[in-house]
């Protein structure tokens, strides 16, 4: 583990945790969200290394009341929250929650759209021109999709 910055006097009640890739190396950064000052920045680390380093300043860690992180990192840092920051509550940032919700809504929308296209036998080609694949009988009733698509 390589410690780039470690300033225990920068601890505060609210700390943000993030992982960044800098020059193809994964870094963990802890920031005091009230002052904006960096508390810890390490690279080439393991969870055990970070835990050992933070527990060496247990008094400073006990001051932390909230630990904020992204949703993808929440599983990793929930361990930190429980074992190192005893008094801290884990908070997932709003951006991550909204991004996750939008991603799942998009998946549902695409799935529903594909189901409609399968039942109506509609397919798009590379120029996004719509083709109806089935053969029509003269007395076959038009579906609602066909009425909307070809009513011009």
PDB file of C-alpha atoms in Angstrom:
ATOM      1  CA  UNK A   1       0.000   0.000   0.000  1.00  0.00           C
ATOM      2  CA  UNK A   2       1.284   3.439  -0.923  1.00  0.00           C
ATOM      3  CA  UNK A   3      -0.016   6.310   1.204  1.00  0.00           C
ATOM      4  CA  UNK A   4      -0.029   9.569  -0.763  1.00  0.00           C
ATOM      5  CA  UNK A   5      -1.897  11.718   1.775  1.00  0.00           C
ATOM      6  CA  UNK A   6      -2.911  10.961   5.338  1.00  0.00           C
ATOM      7  CA  UNK A   7      -3.919  13.869   7.569  1.00  0.00           C
ATOM      8  CA  UNK A   8      -5.844  12.650  10.626  1.00  0.00           C
ATOM      9  CA  UNK A   9      -6.453  16.244  11.761  1.00  0.00           C
ATOM     10  CA  UNK A  10      -8.735  16.711   8.694  1.00  0.00           C
ATOM     11  CA  UNK A  11     -11.363  14.277  10.053  1.00  0.00           C
ATOM     12  CA  UNK A  12     -14.846  15.672  10.507  1.00  0.00           C
ATOM     13  CA  UNK A  13     -18.388  14.549  11.201  1.00  0.00           C
ATOM     14  CA  UNK A  14     -19.156  13.913   7.534  1.00  0.00           C
ATOM     15  CA  UNK A  15     -16.727  11.964   5.322  1.00  0.00           C
ATOM     16  CA  UNK A  16     -17.015  11.031   1.659  1.00  0.00           C
ATOM     17  CA  UNK A  17     -15.361   7.931   0.198  1.00  0.00           C
ATOM     18  CA  UNK A  18     -14.593   7.395  -3.466  1.00  0.00           C
ATOM     19  CA  UNK A  19     -12.428   5.224  -5.656  1.00  0.00           C
ATOM     20  CA  UNK A  20     -10.637   6.810  -8.591  1.00  0.00           C
ATOM     21  CA  UNK A  21      -8.342   5.400 -11.235  1.00  0.00           C
ATOM     22  CA  UNK A  22      -5.293   7.656 -11.603  1.00  0.00           C
ATOM     23  CA  UNK A  23      -2.569   6.615 -14.055  1.00  0.00           C
ATOM     24  CA  UNK A  24      -4.130   3.122 -14.227  1.00  0.00           C
ATOM     25  CA  UNK A  25      -3.850   2.659 -10.463  1.00  0.00           C
ATOM     26  CA  UNK A  26      -6.871   2.367  -8.205  1.00  0.00           C
ATOM     27  CA  UNK A  27      -6.894   4.967  -5.427  1.00  0.00           C
ATOM     28  CA  UNK A  28      -9.172   5.305  -2.424  1.00  0.00           C
ATOM     29  CA  UNK A  29      -9.834   8.862  -1.297  1.00  0.00           C
ATOM     30  CA  UNK A  30     -11.519   9.972   1.934  1.00  0.00           C
ATOM     31  CA  UNK A  31     -12.629  13.606   2.056  1.00  0.00           C
ATOM     32  CA  UNK A  32     -14.038  15.734   4.852  1.00  0.00           C
ATOM     33  CA  UNK A  33     -17.299  16.894   3.236  1.00  0.00           C
ATOM     34  CA  UNK A  34     -17.633  19.912   5.525  1.00  0.00           C
ATOM     35  CA  UNK A  35     -14.237  21.444   4.738  1.00  0.00           C
ATOM     36  CA  UNK A  36     -13.414  19.743   1.425  1.00  0.00           C
ATOM     37  CA  UNK A  37      -9.996  18.676   2.723  1.00  0.00           C
ATOM     38  CA  UNK A  38      -8.520  15.285   1.872  1.00  0.00           C
ATOM     39  CA  UNK A  39      -8.099  12.991   4.854  1.00  0.00           C
ATOM     40  CA  UNK A  40      -6.634   9.945   3.115  1.00  0.00           C
ATOM     41  CA  UNK A  41      -5.425   9.017  -0.353  1.00  0.00           C
ATOM     42  CA  UNK A  42      -3.821   5.613  -0.929  1.00  0.00           C
ATOM     43  CA  UNK A  43      -3.060   3.403  -3.918  1.00  0.00           C
ATOM     44  CA  UNK A  44      -2.125  -0.265  -4.309  1.00  0.00           C
ATOM     45  CA  UNK A  45      -4.138  -1.145  -1.234  1.00  0.00           C
ATOM     46  CA  UNK A  46      -6.188  -3.942   0.226  1.00  0.00           C
ATOM     47  CA  UNK A  47      -9.114  -3.628   2.608  1.00  0.00           C
ATOM     48  CA  UNK A  48      -6.970  -4.992   5.445  1.00  0.00           C
ATOM     49  CA  UNK A  49      -4.271  -2.354   4.826  1.00  0.00           C
ATOM     50  CA  UNK A  50      -6.763   0.519   4.877  1.00  0.00           C
ATOM     51  CA  UNK A  51      -8.462  -0.885   7.976  1.00  0.00           C
ATOM     52  CA  UNK A  52      -5.144  -1.188   9.816  1.00  0.00           C
ATOM     53  CA  UNK A  53      -4.139   2.369   8.893  1.00  0.00           C
ATOM     54  CA  UNK A  54      -7.468   3.864   9.969  1.00  0.00           C
ATOM     55  CA  UNK A  55      -7.619   1.891  13.209  1.00  0.00           C
ATOM     56  CA  UNK A  56      -4.254   3.379  14.189  1.00  0.00           C
ATOM     57  CA  UNK A  57      -6.229   6.637  14.616  1.00  0.00           C
ATOM     58  CA  UNK A  58      -9.341   5.192  16.208  1.00  0.00           C
ATOM     59  CA  UNK A  59     -10.130   8.348  18.205  1.00  0.00           C
ATOM     60  CA  UNK A  60     -10.330  10.412  15.014  1.00  0.00           C
ATOM     61  CA  UNK A  61     -12.483   7.761  13.330  1.00  0.00           C
ATOM     62  CA  UNK A  62     -14.986   7.816  16.194  1.00  0.00           C
ATOM     63  CA  UNK A  63     -15.784  11.466  15.354  1.00  0.00           C
ATOM     64  CA  UNK A  64     -17.261  10.483  11.945  1.00  0.00           C
ATOM     65  CA  UNK A  65     -21.079  10.433  11.967  1.00  0.00           C
ATOM     66  CA  UNK A  66     -21.826   9.925   8.262  1.00  0.00           C
ATOM     67  CA  UNK A  67     -19.906   8.083   5.545  1.00  0.00           C
ATOM     68  CA  UNK A  68     -21.067   8.975   2.014  1.00  0.00           C
ATOM     69  CA  UNK A  69     -20.260   6.852  -1.032  1.00  0.00           C
ATOM     70  CA  UNK A  70     -21.606   5.777  -4.423  1.00  0.00           C
ATOM     71  CA  UNK A  71     -24.020   2.869  -4.772  1.00  0.00           C
ATOM     72  CA  UNK A  72     -21.439   0.658  -6.512  1.00  0.00           C
ATOM     73  CA  UNK A  73     -19.065   1.161  -3.617  1.00  0.00           C
ATOM     74  CA  UNK A  74     -21.617   0.753  -0.846  1.00  0.00           C
ATOM     75  CA  UNK A  75     -21.013  -2.976  -0.358  1.00  0.00           C
ATOM     76  CA  UNK A  76     -17.266  -2.444  -0.018  1.00  0.00           C
ATOM     77  CA  UNK A  77     -17.516   0.479   2.368  1.00  0.00           C
ATOM     78  CA  UNK A  78     -20.321  -0.897   4.496  1.00  0.00           C
ATOM     79  CA  UNK A  79     -17.565  -3.039   6.061  1.00  0.00           C
ATOM     80  CA  UNK A  80     -15.577   0.123   6.818  1.00  0.00           C
ATOM     81  CA  UNK A  81     -18.645   1.747   8.288  1.00  0.00           C
ATOM     82  CA  UNK A  82     -19.333  -1.141  10.644  1.00  0.00           C
ATOM     83  CA  UNK A  83     -15.824  -2.056  11.720  1.00  0.00           C
ATOM     84  CA  UNK A  84     -13.935   1.262  11.760  1.00  0.00           C
ATOM     85  CA  UNK A  85     -16.410   4.134  11.891  1.00  0.00           C
ATOM     86  CA  UNK A  86     -18.485   2.838  14.805  1.00  0.00           C
ATOM     87  CA  UNK A  87     -20.729   5.891  15.094  1.00  0.00           C
ATOM     88  CA  UNK A  88     -21.178   6.468  11.354  1.00  0.00           C
ATOM     89  CA  UNK A  89     -24.220   5.890   9.191  1.00  0.00           C
ATOM     90  CA  UNK A  90     -23.643   4.867   5.568  1.00  0.00           C
ATOM     91  CA  UNK A  91     -25.227   7.254   3.043  1.00  0.00           C
ATOM     92  CA  UNK A  92     -25.455   6.499  -0.676  1.00  0.00           C
ATOM     93  CA  UNK A  93     -25.242   9.662  -2.767  1.00  0.00           C
ATOM     94  CA  UNK A  94     -28.311  10.908  -4.634  1.00  0.00           C
ATOM     95  CA  UNK A  95     -26.669  10.832  -8.074  1.00  0.00           C
ATOM     96  CA  UNK A  96     -25.988   7.093  -7.799  1.00  0.00           C
ATOM     97  CA  UNK A  97     -29.545   6.321  -6.725  1.00  0.00           C
ATOM     98  CA  UNK A  98     -31.078   8.356  -9.564  1.00  0.00           C
ATOM     99  CA  UNK A  99     -28.665   6.839 -12.093  1.00  0.00           C
ATOM    100  CA  UNK A 100     -29.575   3.315 -10.939  1.00  0.00           C
ATOM    101  CA  UNK A 101     -33.307   4.069 -11.132  1.00  0.00           C
ATOM    102  CA  UNK A 102     -32.990   5.509 -14.643  1.00  0.00           C
ATOM    103  CA  UNK A 103     -30.979   2.489 -15.799  1.00  0.00           C
ATOM    104  CA  UNK A 104     -33.628   0.065 -14.550  1.00  0.00           C
ATOM    105  CA  UNK A 105     -36.476   2.136 -16.036  1.00  0.00           C
ATOM    106  CA  UNK A 106     -34.651   2.094 -19.377  1.00  0.00           C
ATOM    107  CA  UNK A 107     -34.305  -1.706 -19.202  1.00  0.00           C
ATOM    108  CA  UNK A 108     -38.030  -2.111 -18.513  1.00  0.00           C
ATOM    109  CA  UNK A 109     -38.911   0.268 -21.375  1.00  0.00           C
ATOM    110  CA  UNK A 110     -36.696  -1.616 -23.844  1.00  0.00           C
ATOM    111  CA  UNK A 111     -38.049  -4.977 -22.686  1.00  0.00           C
ATOM    112  CA  UNK A 112     -41.654  -3.845 -23.146  1.00  0.00           C
ATOM    113  CA  UNK A 113     -40.851  -2.357 -26.533  1.00  0.00           C
ATOM    114  CA  UNK A 114     -39.231  -5.633 -27.661  1.00  0.00           C
ATOM    115  CA  UNK A 115     -42.282  -7.601 -26.512  1.00  0.00           C
ATOM    116  CA  UNK A 116     -44.573  -5.346 -28.544  1.00  0.00           C
ATOM    117  CA  UNK A 117     -42.369  -5.683 -31.618  1.00  0.00           C
ATOM    118  CA  UNK A 118     -42.276  -9.472 -31.257  1.00  0.00           C
ATOM    119  CA  UNK A 119     -46.073  -9.749 -31.017  1.00  0.00           C
ATOM    120  CA  UNK A 120     -46.570  -7.362 -33.927  1.00  0.00           C
ATOM    121  CA  UNK A 121     -43.707  -8.888 -35.985  1.00  0.00           C
ATOM    122  CA  UNK A 122     -42.100  -5.490 -36.522  1.00  0.00           C
ATOM    123  CA  UNK A 123     -38.378  -5.255 -37.166  1.00  0.00           C
ATOM    124  CA  UNK A 124     -35.990  -2.346 -37.759  1.00  0.00           C
ATOM    125  CA  UNK A 125     -33.183  -2.451 -40.287  1.00  0.00           C
ATOM    126  CA  UNK A 126     -29.936  -0.461 -40.138  1.00  0.00           C
ATOM    127  CA  UNK A 127     -31.535   2.681 -41.610  1.00  0.00           C
ATOM    128  CA  UNK A 128     -34.292   2.524 -38.976  1.00  0.00           C
ATOM    129  CA  UNK A 129     -36.920   1.908 -41.642  1.00  0.00           C
ATOM    130  CA  UNK A 130     -39.825  -0.143 -40.361  1.00  0.00           C
ATOM    131  CA  UNK A 131     -40.891  -3.324 -42.098  1.00  0.00           C
ATOM    132  CA  UNK A 132     -43.826  -5.572 -41.378  1.00  0.00           C
ATOM    133  CA  UNK A 133     -42.639  -9.159 -41.803  1.00  0.00           C
ATOM    134  CA  UNK A 134     -45.925 -11.026 -41.977  1.00  0.00           C
ATOM    135  CA  UNK A 135     -48.130 -11.492 -45.016  1.00  0.00           C
ATOM    136  CA  UNK A 136     -51.473  -9.770 -44.867  1.00  0.00           C
ATOM    137  CA  UNK A 137     -54.715 -11.369 -45.910  1.00  0.00           C
ATOM    138  CA  UNK A 138     -57.264  -9.076 -47.494  1.00  0.00           C
ATOM    139  CA  UNK A 139     -59.777  -9.665 -44.731  1.00  0.00           C
ATOM    140  CA  UNK A 140     -57.236  -9.528 -41.875  1.00  0.00           C
ATOM    141  CA  UNK A 141     -57.944  -6.774 -39.357  1.00  0.00           C
ATOM    142  CA  UNK A 142     -55.287  -4.139 -38.829  1.00  0.00           C
ATOM    143  CA  UNK A 143     -53.770  -4.040 -35.377  1.00  0.00           C
ATOM    144  CA  UNK A 144     -53.629  -0.864 -33.354  1.00  0.00           C
ATOM    145  CA  UNK A 145     -49.898  -0.498 -34.077  1.00  0.00           C
ATOM    146  CA  UNK A 146     -50.482  -0.781 -37.811  1.00  0.00           C
ATOM    147  CA  UNK A 147     -53.239   1.854 -37.690  1.00  0.00           C
ATOM    148  CA  UNK A 148     -50.943   4.262 -35.872  1.00  0.00           C
ATOM    149  CA  UNK A 149     -47.938   3.542 -38.075  1.00  0.00           C
ATOM    150  CA  UNK A 150     -49.671   3.694 -41.438  1.00  0.00           C
ATOM    151  CA  UNK A 151     -52.306   6.365 -40.901  1.00  0.00           C
ATOM    152  CA  UNK A 152     -51.003   9.128 -43.140  1.00  0.00           C
TER     153      UNK A 152
END
